């Protein structure tokens, strides 16, 4: 399934199920004009999860502003409320700079590739031992 905005800013999002996860792949610019497309797809993925984990692959995102970043933060909060594991993959460029400048690189589960993120979110969770 692919979604496209009606605005001049081009962003497409495709969705693919994987064993134990759903991958949303974004392609294009993530900004004020295109954020509603991402918002709706992330809302669908977190409110009616088809799997216990969600990977948002951003390798093909050429630009991201603070509005796009806020959509990702909102998705993180929704996924945590629903008990879903959310990971980002392919983070680079303006999005990577935003994550580091805001300290959000410490909040998100970020992986270099989609395959790395899939391995991480579908791996059994380990219980933390108390000292």
Tab-separated table of C-alpha atoms in Angstrom:
chain	number	residue	atom	x	y	z
A	1	UNK	CA	0.000	0.000	0.000
A	2	UNK	CA	1.378	3.445	-0.948
A	3	UNK	CA	0.110	6.841	0.244
A	4	UNK	CA	0.834	10.171	-1.400
A	5	UNK	CA	-0.020	13.662	-0.213
A	6	UNK	CA	-2.119	16.126	-2.148
A	7	UNK	CA	0.435	18.892	-1.479
A	8	UNK	CA	3.395	19.981	-3.579
A	9	UNK	CA	5.820	18.261	-1.213
A	10	UNK	CA	6.352	14.684	-2.328
A	11	UNK	CA	6.348	11.942	0.285
A	12	UNK	CA	5.333	8.372	-0.328
A	13	UNK	CA	4.968	5.712	2.303
A	14	UNK	CA	4.742	2.014	1.651
A	15	UNK	CA	3.885	-0.670	4.165
A	16	UNK	CA	5.217	-4.213	4.204
A	17	UNK	CA	4.535	-6.928	6.747
A	18	UNK	CA	7.481	-8.967	7.953
A	19	UNK	CA	7.592	-11.838	10.389
A	20	UNK	CA	6.665	-10.151	13.685
A	21	UNK	CA	6.887	-6.579	12.396
A	22	UNK	CA	5.516	-4.054	9.943
A	23	UNK	CA	7.884	-1.848	7.959
A	24	UNK	CA	6.811	1.624	6.865
A	25	UNK	CA	9.181	2.939	4.192
A	26	UNK	CA	9.161	6.684	3.608
A	27	UNK	CA	10.485	8.240	0.414
A	28	UNK	CA	10.823	11.972	-0.224
A	29	UNK	CA	10.643	15.061	1.956
A	30	UNK	CA	9.153	15.011	5.426
A	31	UNK	CA	7.986	18.509	6.296
A	32	UNK	CA	4.922	20.614	7.092
A	33	UNK	CA	3.308	19.843	3.734
A	34	UNK	CA	3.807	16.087	3.878
A	35	UNK	CA	3.574	15.395	7.612
A	36	UNK	CA	-0.175	14.568	7.485
A	37	UNK	CA	0.588	11.568	5.249
A	38	UNK	CA	3.112	10.192	7.726
A	39	UNK	CA	0.850	11.042	10.666
A	40	UNK	CA	-2.030	9.021	9.249
A	41	UNK	CA	0.100	5.991	8.343
A	42	UNK	CA	1.789	5.990	11.752
A	43	UNK	CA	-1.564	6.398	13.484
A	44	UNK	CA	-2.950	3.400	11.605
A	45	UNK	CA	0.127	1.333	12.409
A	46	UNK	CA	0.052	2.124	16.126
A	47	UNK	CA	-3.700	2.103	16.758
A	48	UNK	CA	-4.444	-1.105	14.868
A	49	UNK	CA	-1.149	-2.942	14.954
A	50	UNK	CA	-0.769	-5.843	12.567
A	51	UNK	CA	2.342	-6.958	14.458
A	52	UNK	CA	3.994	-6.293	17.823
A	53	UNK	CA	6.754	-4.193	16.233
A	54	UNK	CA	7.053	-1.320	13.795
A	55	UNK	CA	10.100	-0.228	11.797
A	56	UNK	CA	10.060	3.180	10.134
A	57	UNK	CA	12.647	3.080	7.358
A	58	UNK	CA	13.839	6.604	6.584
A	59	UNK	CA	16.729	5.746	4.259
A	60	UNK	CA	14.991	7.428	1.310
A	61	UNK	CA	13.917	10.578	3.164
A	62	UNK	CA	15.822	13.473	1.611
A	63	UNK	CA	14.771	16.136	4.134
A	64	UNK	CA	13.123	16.308	7.546
A	65	UNK	CA	12.132	19.397	9.518
A	66	UNK	CA	10.861	19.816	13.081
A	67	UNK	CA	7.285	19.023	12.037
A	68	UNK	CA	8.379	15.670	10.655
A	69	UNK	CA	10.390	15.021	13.805
A	70	UNK	CA	7.350	15.763	15.969
A	71	UNK	CA	5.354	13.148	14.039
A	72	UNK	CA	7.998	10.549	14.845
A	73	UNK	CA	7.969	11.529	18.531
A	74	UNK	CA	4.175	11.245	18.596
A	75	UNK	CA	4.425	7.786	17.013
A	76	UNK	CA	6.937	6.759	19.660
A	77	UNK	CA	4.535	7.807	22.425
A	78	UNK	CA	1.634	5.975	20.752
A	79	UNK	CA	3.671	2.828	20.256
A	80	UNK	CA	4.804	2.828	23.876
A	81	UNK	CA	1.193	3.272	25.037
A	82	UNK	CA	0.155	0.287	22.894
A	83	UNK	CA	3.102	-1.885	23.963
A	84	UNK	CA	4.643	-1.874	20.467
A	85	UNK	CA	8.326	-1.863	19.742
A	86	UNK	CA	9.236	0.983	17.380
A	87	UNK	CA	12.568	1.391	15.623
A	88	UNK	CA	13.926	3.811	13.053
A	89	UNK	CA	16.282	2.755	10.289
A	90	UNK	CA	18.302	4.528	7.638
A	91	UNK	CA	18.483	7.792	9.582
A	92	UNK	CA	20.768	10.312	7.863
A	93	UNK	CA	21.095	13.954	6.791
A	94	UNK	CA	18.795	16.563	8.323
A	95	UNK	CA	16.903	13.961	10.339
A	96	UNK	CA	20.106	12.642	11.891
A	97	UNK	CA	21.193	16.198	12.737
A	98	UNK	CA	17.793	16.912	14.347
A	99	UNK	CA	17.936	13.734	16.420
A	100	UNK	CA	21.387	14.590	17.751
A	101	UNK	CA	20.703	18.296	18.292
A	102	UNK	CA	17.592	17.527	20.333
A	103	UNK	CA	19.018	14.555	22.217
A	104	UNK	CA	16.312	12.322	20.741
A	105	UNK	CA	18.957	9.931	19.415
A	106	UNK	CA	18.950	8.615	23.003
A	107	UNK	CA	15.180	8.098	22.989
A	108	UNK	CA	14.615	6.299	19.693
A	109	UNK	CA	15.811	2.797	18.844
A	110	UNK	CA	17.904	3.671	15.756
A	111	UNK	CA	19.552	1.200	13.376
A	112	UNK	CA	21.663	1.738	10.260
A	113	UNK	CA	19.563	-0.541	8.043
A	114	UNK	CA	16.055	-1.884	7.916
A	115	UNK	CA	17.370	-5.434	8.295
A	116	UNK	CA	19.241	-4.450	11.463
A	117	UNK	CA	16.095	-2.833	12.865
A	118	UNK	CA	13.989	-5.891	12.023
A	119	UNK	CA	16.432	-8.169	13.807
A	120	UNK	CA	16.339	-5.921	16.873
A	121	UNK	CA	12.562	-5.514	17.146
A	122	UNK	CA	11.738	-9.147	16.492
A	123	UNK	CA	14.345	-10.517	18.915
A	124	UNK	CA	12.963	-11.687	22.247
A	125	UNK	CA	13.073	-8.987	24.887
A	126	UNK	CA	15.597	-9.600	27.596
A	127	UNK	CA	14.671	-9.003	31.177
A	128	UNK	CA	16.959	-6.634	32.997
A	129	UNK	CA	18.508	-8.122	36.071
A	130	UNK	CA	18.660	-6.158	39.219
A	131	UNK	CA	22.077	-5.964	40.862
